[in-house]
Coordinates of C-alpha atoms in Angstrom, one line a residue:
M1 CA 12.2 2.6 46.9
A2 CA 12.9 6.4 47.0
E3 CA 10.9 8.7 44.7
D4 CA 12.2 11.8 42.9
G5 CA 10.5 14.0 45.6
D6 CA 12.8 12.3 48.2
Y7 CA 15.9 13.9 46.7
T8 CA 17.2 17.5 46.8
N9 CA 16.8 19.9 43.9
D10 CA 20.0 21.8 44.5
G11 CA 22.4 19.3 42.9
T12 CA 23.8 18.0 46.2
V13 CA 25.1 14.4 46.6
D14 CA 25.9 12.2 49.6
I15 CA 29.3 11.0 50.6
H16 CA 29.0 8.1 48.1
K17 CA 28.3 10.6 45.3
N18 CA 24.6 9.5 45.0
P19 CA 21.8 12.1 44.8
A20 CA 21.2 13.4 48.4
N21 CA 18.1 11.9 50.1
R22 CA 16.1 14.6 51.9
K23 CA 15.2 12.3 54.8
K24 CA 18.6 10.7 55.3
T25 CA 20.9 13.6 54.8
G26 CA 21.3 17.3 55.6
N27 CA 19.2 19.5 57.8
W28 CA 20.0 20.0 61.5
K29 CA 20.9 16.4 62.1
A30 CA 24.0 17.0 59.9
C31 CA 24.6 20.5 61.2
R32 CA 25.2 19.2 64.8
F33 CA 28.5 17.8 63.7
I34 CA 29.4 20.9 61.7
L35 CA 28.6 23.2 64.6
G36 CA 30.5 20.9 67.0
N37 CA 33.5 21.0 64.7
E38 CA 33.3 24.8 64.4
C39 CA 33.0 25.3 68.2
C40 CA 36.2 23.2 68.8
E41 CA 38.1 24.8 65.9
R42 CA 37.3 28.3 67.2
L43 CA 38.3 27.3 70.7
A44 CA 41.6 26.3 69.3
Y45 CA 42.0 29.4 67.2
Y46 CA 41.0 32.0 69.9
G47 CA 42.7 30.0 72.6
M48 CA 46.0 30.6 70.8
G49 CA 45.2 34.0 69.2
T50 CA 43.4 36.0 71.9
N51 CA 46.4 36.3 74.1
L52 CA 49.1 36.1 71.4
V53 CA 50.1 39.7 71.8
N54 CA 51.1 39.0 75.4
Y55 CA 53.1 35.9 74.4
L56 CA 55.1 37.9 71.8
E57 CA 55.7 40.6 74.4
K58 CA 56.7 38.5 77.3
R59 CA 58.3 35.4 75.7
L60 CA 59.7 36.7 72.4
N61 CA 60.7 40.1 74.0
M62 CA 58.8 42.4 71.6
G63 CA 57.6 46.0 72.3
N64 CA 54.0 47.2 72.1
V65 CA 54.1 48.3 68.5
R66 CA 56.0 45.3 67.1
A67 CA 53.9 42.8 69.0
S68 CA 50.7 44.5 68.0
N69 CA 51.7 44.6 64.3
S70 CA 53.0 40.9 64.4
V71 CA 49.5 39.8 65.7
T72 CA 47.5 41.9 63.1
N73 CA 49.8 40.7 60.3
W74 CA 49.4 37.1 61.3
S75 CA 45.7 37.5 61.9
G76 CA 45.4 39.2 58.5
T77 CA 47.1 36.2 56.8
C78 CA 44.6 33.9 58.5
Y79 CA 41.9 35.7 56.6
I80 CA 43.8 35.9 53.2
T81 CA 44.6 32.2 53.0
P82 CA 40.9 31.3 52.7
L83 CA 41.1 32.5 49.1
I84 CA 43.3 29.4 48.5
G85 CA 41.0 27.0 50.2
A86 CA 37.9 28.5 48.6
F87 CA 39.4 28.2 45.1
L88 CA 40.3 24.5 45.7
A89 CA 36.8 23.8 47.2
D90 CA 34.7 25.4 44.5
S91 CA 36.9 24.3 41.6
Y92 CA 38.3 20.8 42.3
L93 CA 38.0 19.2 45.8
G94 CA 34.6 20.3 47.1
R95 CA 34.0 21.8 50.5
Y96 CA 34.1 18.4 52.4
W97 CA 37.5 17.3 51.2
T98 CA 39.0 20.8 51.5
I99 CA 38.0 21.0 55.2
A100 CA 39.2 17.5 55.8
S101 CA 42.7 18.0 54.3
F102 CA 43.4 21.5 55.6
S103 CA 42.3 20.4 59.1
I104 CA 45.3 18.0 59.2
I105 CA 47.7 20.9 58.3
Y106 CA 46.0 23.0 61.1
V107 CA 46.7 20.2 63.7
F108 CA 50.4 20.0 62.7
G109 CA 50.7 23.8 63.1
M110 CA 49.1 23.7 66.6
T111 CA 51.3 20.8 67.6
L112 CA 54.5 22.7 66.5
L113 CA 53.4 25.8 68.4
T114 CA 52.8 23.8 71.6
V115 CA 56.3 22.1 71.2
S116 CA 57.9 25.6 70.6
A117 CA 56.4 26.9 73.9
S118 CA 57.1 23.8 76.1
V119 CA 60.2 21.8 75.0
K120 CA 63.5 22.9 76.5
G121 CA 65.8 24.3 73.8
L122 CA 62.9 25.3 71.6
K123 CA 61.3 27.6 74.1
P124 CA 63.0 30.9 75.1
S125 CA 65.1 30.9 78.4
C126 CA 63.8 33.4 80.9
E127 CA 65.3 34.9 84.1
N128 CA 63.3 37.2 86.5
D129 CA 60.4 37.5 83.9
V130 CA 62.9 38.7 81.2
C131 CA 63.2 36.2 78.2
H132 CA 66.0 35.8 75.7
P133 CA 64.7 34.2 72.6
T134 CA 67.1 33.1 69.9
S135 CA 66.5 33.8 66.2
S136 CA 65.8 30.1 65.6
Q137 CA 63.3 29.9 68.5
T138 CA 61.4 33.0 67.1
A139 CA 61.5 31.4 63.6
I140 CA 60.0 28.1 64.8
C141 CA 57.2 30.0 66.6
F142 CA 56.3 32.0 63.5
A143 CA 56.6 28.9 61.2
A144 CA 54.0 27.3 63.5
L145 CA 51.8 30.3 63.4
Y146 CA 51.8 30.6 59.6
L147 CA 51.3 26.8 59.2
I148 CA 48.1 27.4 61.3
A149 CA 47.3 30.4 59.0
L150 CA 47.5 28.0 56.0
G151 CA 45.4 25.3 57.8
T152 CA 42.6 27.7 58.7
G153 CA 42.5 28.9 55.1
G154 CA 40.8 25.7 54.0
I155 CA 38.3 25.7 56.9
K156 CA 37.1 29.3 57.3
P157 CA 35.6 29.8 53.8
C158 CA 34.1 26.3 53.7
V159 CA 32.5 25.5 57.0
S160 CA 29.7 28.1 57.0
S161 CA 28.9 27.4 53.4
F162 CA 29.1 23.6 54.0
G163 CA 26.6 24.0 56.8
A164 CA 24.3 26.1 54.7
D165 CA 24.5 23.4 51.9
Q166 CA 22.7 21.1 54.3
F167 CA 19.5 23.0 53.6
D168 CA 17.9 22.9 50.1
E169 CA 17.4 26.4 48.9
T170 CA 14.6 25.3 46.5
D171 CA 12.6 24.0 49.4
K172 CA 10.7 26.8 51.3
T173 CA 10.8 25.0 54.7
E174 CA 14.5 24.3 54.5
K175 CA 15.3 27.8 53.1
K176 CA 13.9 29.3 56.3
K177 CA 16.0 27.0 58.5
K178 CA 19.1 28.2 56.5
S179 CA 18.7 31.8 57.8
S180 CA 18.7 30.5 61.4
F181 CA 21.7 28.3 60.7
F182 CA 24.0 31.4 60.3
N183 CA 22.9 32.7 63.7
W184 CA 23.6 29.4 65.4
F185 CA 26.8 29.0 63.5
Y186 CA 28.1 32.3 64.9
F187 CA 26.7 31.3 68.3
S188 CA 28.8 28.1 68.3
I189 CA 31.9 30.1 67.2
N190 CA 31.5 32.3 70.3
V191 CA 30.9 29.3 72.7
G192 CA 34.4 28.2 71.7
A193 CA 35.7 31.7 72.0
L194 CA 34.2 32.1 75.5
I195 CA 36.1 29.1 76.8
A196 CA 39.3 30.3 75.1
S197 CA 39.2 33.9 76.4
S198 CA 38.4 32.9 80.0
V199 CA 39.8 29.5 80.9
L200 CA 42.7 29.2 78.4
V201 CA 44.0 32.8 78.8
W202 CA 44.1 32.3 82.5
I203 CA 46.0 29.0 82.1
Q204 CA 48.5 30.8 79.8
M205 CA 49.1 33.6 82.2
N206 CA 49.1 31.5 85.4
V207 CA 50.0 27.9 84.6
G208 CA 52.2 28.1 81.5
W209 CA 52.2 28.6 77.8
G210 CA 52.9 24.9 77.1
W211 CA 49.5 24.0 78.6
G212 CA 48.0 27.2 77.2
F213 CA 48.8 26.1 73.6
G214 CA 48.5 22.4 74.2
I215 CA 44.8 22.4 75.1
P216 CA 43.9 24.3 71.9
A217 CA 45.9 21.7 70.0
V218 CA 43.8 18.9 71.5
A219 CA 40.6 20.9 70.8
M220 CA 41.6 21.0 67.1
A221 CA 42.1 17.3 67.1
I222 CA 38.6 16.8 68.6
A223 CA 37.3 19.2 65.9
V224 CA 38.6 16.9 63.2
V225 CA 37.0 13.8 64.9
F226 CA 33.6 15.7 65.1
F227 CA 33.8 16.6 61.4
F228 CA 34.4 13.1 60.2
S229 CA 31.8 11.6 62.5
G230 CA 29.0 13.2 60.5
S231 CA 30.2 12.1 57.1
R232 CA 27.3 9.8 56.2
L233 CA 24.8 12.6 56.9
Y234 CA 26.3 15.3 54.9
R235 CA 25.1 16.8 51.6
L236 CA 28.0 17.7 49.3
Q237 CA 27.9 20.3 46.5
K238 CA 29.8 19.1 43.4
P239 CA 32.8 21.4 42.5
G240 CA 32.0 23.4 39.4
G241 CA 35.4 23.7 37.8
S242 CA 37.6 26.8 37.9
A243 CA 35.5 29.9 38.7
L244 CA 38.4 32.1 37.9
T245 CA 38.7 30.6 34.4
R246 CA 35.0 31.2 33.8
M247 CA 35.3 34.9 34.9
F248 CA 38.4 35.4 32.7
Q249 CA 36.4 34.0 29.8
V250 CA 33.7 36.6 30.2
V251 CA 36.2 39.4 30.4
V252 CA 38.1 38.2 27.4
A253 CA 34.9 37.6 25.3
S254 CA 33.6 41.1 26.3
L255 CA 36.8 42.8 25.3
R256 CA 36.9 40.9 22.0
K257 CA 33.3 42.1 21.3
S258 CA 33.8 45.7 22.5
N259 CA 32.3 47.0 19.2
V260 CA 29.3 44.6 19.2
E261 CA 25.9 46.1 20.1
V262 CA 23.9 44.3 22.9
P263 CA 20.3 43.7 21.6
D264 CA 17.4 45.3 23.4
D265 CA 15.6 42.0 23.6
K266 CA 17.7 40.1 26.3
S267 CA 16.1 36.8 25.4
L268 CA 18.4 36.9 22.3
L269 CA 21.5 36.6 24.5
Y270 CA 23.2 33.2 24.5
E271 CA 22.0 30.6 27.1
I272 CA 21.8 26.8 26.9
I273 CA 18.3 25.4 26.2
D274 CA 18.3 22.8 29.0
A275 CA 16.6 23.6 32.3
E276 CA 19.8 22.6 34.1
C277 CA 22.8 24.8 34.1
N278 CA 26.0 23.7 32.2
I279 CA 28.1 24.6 35.3
Q280 CA 28.3 21.6 37.7
G281 CA 26.3 22.2 40.9
S282 CA 24.8 25.5 39.8
R283 CA 21.4 26.9 38.8
K284 CA 20.9 29.3 36.0
L285 CA 20.9 33.0 36.8
E286 CA 18.5 35.6 35.3
H287 CA 19.8 38.5 33.4
T288 CA 20.3 41.8 35.3
G289 CA 20.4 45.3 33.7
K290 CA 23.5 46.7 35.3
L291 CA 27.2 46.3 34.1
R292 CA 25.9 45.9 30.5
F293 CA 29.4 45.8 29.0
F294 CA 29.8 42.2 30.1
D295 CA 26.6 41.3 28.3
K296 CA 28.6 41.5 25.1
A297 CA 30.2 38.2 26.0
A298 CA 26.7 36.5 25.5
V299 CA 26.0 38.1 22.1
E300 CA 26.3 35.5 19.4
T301 CA 28.4 36.3 16.3
A302 CA 29.4 34.2 13.3
S303 CA 33.0 33.6 14.6
D304 CA 31.9 32.2 18.0
Q305 CA 31.5 28.5 16.9
V306 CA 34.5 26.1 16.6
K307 CA 33.6 22.8 14.9
G308 CA 29.9 23.2 15.8
A309 CA 30.6 24.0 19.5
A310 CA 30.7 27.5 21.2
N311 CA 34.2 28.7 22.0
P312 CA 34.0 29.7 25.7
W313 CA 36.7 32.4 25.2
R314 CA 34.4 34.1 22.6
L315 CA 30.8 33.2 23.7
C316 CA 29.6 32.8 27.3
T317 CA 26.2 31.9 28.7
V318 CA 24.0 34.5 30.5
T319 CA 24.6 32.6 33.7
Q320 CA 28.4 32.8 33.3
V321 CA 28.1 36.5 32.6
E322 CA 25.9 37.0 35.7
E323 CA 28.4 35.0 37.8
L324 CA 31.0 37.7 37.1
K325 CA 28.5 40.5 37.6
S326 CA 27.5 39.0 41.0
I327 CA 31.2 39.2 42.1
V328 CA 31.6 42.8 40.8
R329 CA 28.4 43.9 42.5
L330 CA 29.7 42.4 45.8
L331 CA 33.0 44.2 45.8
P332 CA 31.8 47.7 46.9
I333 CA 29.8 46.1 49.8
W334 CA 32.9 44.0 50.6
A335 CA 35.2 47.1 50.7
T336 CA 33.0 48.8 53.3
G337 CA 33.6 45.8 55.7
I338 CA 37.3 46.6 55.9
V339 CA 37.0 49.5 58.4
F340 CA 34.6 47.5 60.5
S341 CA 37.2 44.7 60.7
T342 CA 39.9 47.3 61.7
V343 CA 37.7 48.3 64.7
Y344 CA 37.1 44.6 65.5
S345 CA 40.9 43.9 65.4
Q346 CA 41.5 46.3 68.3
M347 CA 40.1 43.7 70.7
S348 CA 43.2 41.6 70.3
T349 CA 45.7 44.5 70.3
M350 CA 44.9 48.0 71.7
F351 CA 42.1 46.8 74.0
V352 CA 44.5 44.3 75.6
L353 CA 47.4 46.8 75.9
Q354 CA 45.0 49.4 77.4
G355 CA 43.8 46.7 79.9
N356 CA 47.4 45.9 80.8
T357 CA 47.6 49.4 82.4
M358 CA 44.6 48.9 84.6
D359 CA 43.8 47.1 87.8
Q360 CA 43.0 43.5 86.9
H361 CA 42.1 42.2 90.3
M362 CA 38.8 40.4 91.1
G363 CA 38.9 40.3 94.9
P364 CA 42.2 40.2 96.9
R365 CA 43.8 37.2 95.2
F366 CA 42.4 36.5 91.7
K367 CA 43.7 38.5 88.8
I368 CA 42.0 38.4 85.4
P369 CA 44.3 38.7 82.4
S370 CA 43.5 41.7 80.2
A371 CA 43.0 39.5 77.1
S372 CA 40.3 37.6 79.0
L373 CA 38.0 40.6 78.8
S374 CA 37.3 39.6 75.2
L375 CA 34.9 37.1 76.9
F376 CA 32.5 40.0 77.3
D377 CA 32.5 40.4 73.5
T378 CA 31.8 36.7 73.3
L379 CA 29.0 36.8 76.0
S380 CA 27.5 39.7 74.1
V381 CA 27.4 37.6 70.9
I382 CA 26.0 34.6 72.8
F383 CA 23.3 36.9 74.2
W384 CA 22.4 38.8 71.0
A385 CA 22.5 35.9 68.5
P386 CA 19.5 34.1 69.9
V387 CA 17.8 37.4 70.9
Y388 CA 18.1 38.5 67.3
D389 CA 16.8 35.1 65.9
R390 CA 13.9 34.7 68.4
L391 CA 12.8 38.2 69.3
I392 CA 14.2 40.9 67.0
V393 CA 13.4 39.1 63.7
P394 CA 9.7 38.3 64.5
F395 CA 9.2 41.9 65.9
A396 CA 10.9 43.6 62.9
R397 CA 9.0 41.3 60.5
K398 CA 5.6 42.8 61.6
Y399 CA 6.8 46.3 60.5
T400 CA 9.0 45.5 57.5
G401 CA 7.1 42.6 56.0
H402 CA 10.4 41.0 55.2
E403 CA 10.7 37.3 56.0
R404 CA 14.1 37.9 57.8
G405 CA 12.9 41.0 59.6
F406 CA 15.6 43.2 58.0
T407 CA 17.3 42.8 54.6
Q408 CA 20.9 41.6 54.9
L409 CA 22.1 45.0 53.9
Q410 CA 20.0 46.7 56.6
R411 CA 21.3 44.3 59.2
M412 CA 25.0 45.0 58.2
G413 CA 24.4 48.7 58.3
I414 CA 23.0 48.6 61.9
G415 CA 26.2 46.8 62.9
L416 CA 28.4 49.5 61.3
V417 CA 26.6 52.2 63.4
I418 CA 27.0 50.2 66.6
S419 CA 30.8 49.8 65.9
I420 CA 31.1 53.6 65.8
F421 CA 29.8 53.8 69.4
S422 CA 32.3 51.1 70.5
M423 CA 35.2 53.3 69.4
V424 CA 33.6 56.4 71.0
V425 CA 33.2 54.5 74.3
A426 CA 36.8 53.2 74.2
G427 CA 38.0 56.7 73.5
V428 CA 36.0 58.2 76.3
L429 CA 37.4 55.6 78.7
E430 CA 41.0 56.4 77.7
V431 CA 40.4 60.1 78.2
I432 CA 39.1 59.3 81.7
R433 CA 42.1 56.9 82.4
L434 CA 44.7 59.5 81.3
D435 CA 43.0 62.2 83.3
F436 CA 43.2 59.9 86.3
V437 CA 46.9 59.3 85.6
R438 CA 47.6 63.1 85.4
R439 CA 45.7 63.9 88.6
H440 CA 47.5 61.4 90.7
N441 CA 50.9 61.5 88.9
Y442 CA 50.7 57.7 88.1
Y443 CA 52.8 58.0 84.9
D444 CA 55.3 55.4 85.9
L445 CA 52.8 53.0 87.6
E446 CA 52.5 49.7 85.7
E447 CA 48.9 49.2 86.8
I448 CA 46.9 52.2 87.9
P449 CA 44.2 51.7 90.6
M450 CA 41.3 51.9 88.1
S451 CA 39.3 48.7 87.5
I452 CA 39.8 46.9 84.1
F453 CA 36.0 46.2 84.1
W454 CA 35.5 49.8 82.8
Q455 CA 36.4 48.2 79.5
V456 CA 33.4 46.0 79.5
P457 CA 31.0 48.4 77.5
Q458 CA 33.4 48.7 74.6
Y459 CA 33.7 44.9 74.3
F460 CA 30.0 44.4 74.7
L461 CA 29.2 46.9 71.9
I462 CA 31.6 45.2 69.5
G463 CA 29.9 41.9 70.2
C464 CA 26.5 43.4 69.4
A465 CA 27.9 44.9 66.2
E466 CA 29.3 41.5 65.2
V467 CA 25.8 39.9 65.5
F468 CA 24.5 42.4 63.0
T469 CA 27.5 42.9 60.6
F470 CA 29.5 39.7 60.6
I471 CA 26.5 37.3 60.7
G472 CA 24.7 39.5 58.1
Q473 CA 27.9 39.4 56.0
L474 CA 28.1 35.6 56.2
E475 CA 24.5 35.2 55.1
F476 CA 24.7 38.0 52.4
F477 CA 27.8 36.6 50.7
Y478 CA 26.4 33.0 50.7
D479 CA 23.1 34.1 49.4
Q480 CA 24.4 36.5 46.7
A481 CA 27.1 34.1 45.5
P482 CA 26.6 32.1 42.4
D483 CA 25.9 28.5 43.4
A484 CA 29.3 27.2 42.2
M485 CA 31.3 30.1 43.8
R486 CA 30.0 30.1 47.4
S487 CA 33.2 29.1 49.1
L488 CA 35.0 31.8 47.1
C489 CA 32.5 34.4 48.1
S490 CA 32.7 33.3 51.8
A491 CA 36.5 33.7 51.5
L492 CA 36.0 37.1 49.9
S493 CA 33.9 38.2 53.0
L494 CA 36.7 36.9 55.2
T495 CA 39.3 39.0 53.4
T496 CA 37.7 42.1 54.9
V497 CA 39.0 40.8 58.3
A498 CA 42.5 40.3 56.7
L499 CA 42.5 43.8 55.2
G500 CA 41.1 45.2 58.4
N501 CA 44.0 43.8 60.3
Y502 CA 46.5 45.0 57.7
L503 CA 44.8 48.5 57.8
S504 CA 45.2 48.4 61.6
T505 CA 49.0 47.6 61.1
L506 CA 49.3 50.4 58.6
L507 CA 47.5 53.0 60.8
V508 CA 49.6 52.0 63.9
T509 CA 52.8 52.3 61.8
V510 CA 51.8 55.6 60.2
V511 CA 50.6 57.1 63.5
T512 CA 53.8 56.0 65.3
N513 CA 56.0 57.4 62.6
V514 CA 54.2 60.7 62.5
T515 CA 53.7 61.2 66.2
T516 CA 57.2 60.2 67.3
R517 CA 59.0 62.9 65.2
N518 CA 61.3 65.3 66.9
G519 CA 61.9 62.9 69.8
K520 CA 58.2 62.8 70.9
L521 CA 56.8 59.7 72.6
G522 CA 53.9 59.5 70.2
W523 CA 50.3 58.3 70.7
I524 CA 51.2 54.6 71.4
P525 CA 54.5 54.4 73.4
D526 CA 55.4 51.4 75.5
N527 CA 54.2 53.3 78.5
L528 CA 50.6 54.1 77.5
N529 CA 50.3 56.4 80.6
K530 CA 52.5 58.9 78.7
G531 CA 50.8 58.5 75.3
H532 CA 47.4 59.3 73.7
L533 CA 45.7 56.1 72.7
D534 CA 42.5 58.0 72.9
Y535 CA 43.5 59.9 69.7
F536 CA 43.9 56.6 67.9
Y537 CA 40.4 55.6 69.0
W538 CA 39.0 59.0 67.7
L539 CA 40.7 58.3 64.4
L540 CA 39.0 54.9 64.0
A541 CA 35.6 56.5 65.0
I542 CA 35.9 59.1 62.3
L543 CA 36.9 56.5 59.7
S544 CA 33.9 54.4 60.8
V545 CA 31.5 57.4 60.3
I546 CA 32.8 58.1 56.8
N547 CA 32.7 54.4 56.0
F548 CA 29.0 54.2 57.1
F549 CA 27.9 57.0 54.8
V550 CA 29.8 55.4 51.9
Y551 CA 28.0 52.1 52.7
L552 CA 24.6 53.8 52.6
W553 CA 25.3 55.1 49.2
I554 CA 26.6 51.8 47.8
S555 CA 23.7 49.7 49.3
K556 CA 21.1 51.8 47.5
W557 CA 22.8 50.9 44.2
Y558 CA 23.0 47.1 44.9
T559 CA 20.9 44.7 42.8
Y560 CA 20.1 41.2 44.3
K561 CA 20.8 38.1 42.2
K562 CA 17.9 36.0 40.8
A563 CA 18.4 32.3 40.4
K564 CA 16.1 29.9 38.5
G565 CA 15.7 26.3 37.6
T566 CA 17.5 23.4 39.2
A567 CA 21.2 22.6 39.7
S568 CA 23.0 20.0 37.6

């Protein structure tokens, strides 16, 4: 017979809704299925998205700017839809059922995309490498892409949080394993991305787009099988009801009490007496001193009770107030991730277009597609993730005394600095490339005799920056999120990628409009040999430097959350 000590203290349950048994559920035995699912899902996503700019150019007959903007708009949407999935997961469905249901939508989208690229009548007709897509063929392609964007919206914000849920934060041993989980989670993402950017991109460019999209569709189906296979081992956090409603209640109650004084003794603020929190699946949060206006919502007045019970639109608990404060505190840190994501988005757009102009041969016969160079970003992550976990953290721990080596904010800041250098290196390469074009009068040459492998350093640096910033961001937003809002905060961190893509679209559009005035070709013409892509990279480097100094100022202001007690 199981004893109380055999069960988790974080409120998790098993698939049958019984309290989660420590020995039978969770930990790495459950995470194997989650990491396998994520590896296959990312293989599907990157296998379709890495080379998408070339598909739109070659098969849907788009120019550089339109194809680039279409990719960043779609990619941005893939990182906005997680807000929908996160809300459903935290409020009603829970992370397990949200992942399960949205995965089915994802598979339908991948299947439709494969059909649109392989079935006669649905795929564009081509003659001598020039394609003539009809408006309906283009519409079907984009319908499939945005169906995928919806499907990924239920998976992206939940999988990392669902994996972290397998470790009980109230247990010291399991809490240490949770930090390692985020590194291995990102490692598994990049194993999938490695296969996608090497094998699948080559298949798309040399065998055909039907096979190139069909294999990712099969990979997504395998991801679904992986996920369901581990069901009996999973620990599930109970959904805590609408987080948005709770936040609105705090705002409304604070405004209603705008003239009420907050007592100096914070123990007088309203909180339920029980050790367990009244929010399902959440622990209580300790009061913090900043953003004191919202404390007014927890000040008791005579009109707060309705038939003996507290009216939640007039009186909120300290934990409910601190939930809102946690989100508000996260927003400035969140905003500084947008420029980093803009830099990251160049891998699937400008880096690919820059690589298209260079010599892609490996030996006399084999030609590497320019989009495949993103595998060096992936290799960089695969190299740096375990190095960070096994070497950098223990080394840094000796000097900082921090159990994780660096604080999450320090880790993210290091990544922002590295991203600046990636743009500088990309800019320097473009200066050298354009100088090579000028000296040899290669303006009208489709591929200049300069090896594409000169792009490797810029990809490698972005991969290194990812390990610090993106993994740090995943861990930071999970850790600092209130227990019942973790999917929502994971989705919030993902929206930096969405807004980074949209910012890239905006910058490309503005730069094109400004630099093509008076009949000029502009910085990013269809023939990059006659443009100035290097100026665009310098612009991103300058924005990254400004962003880093803003980040330093904001991170000094940040106050970490403090949880207490056990979850209900």
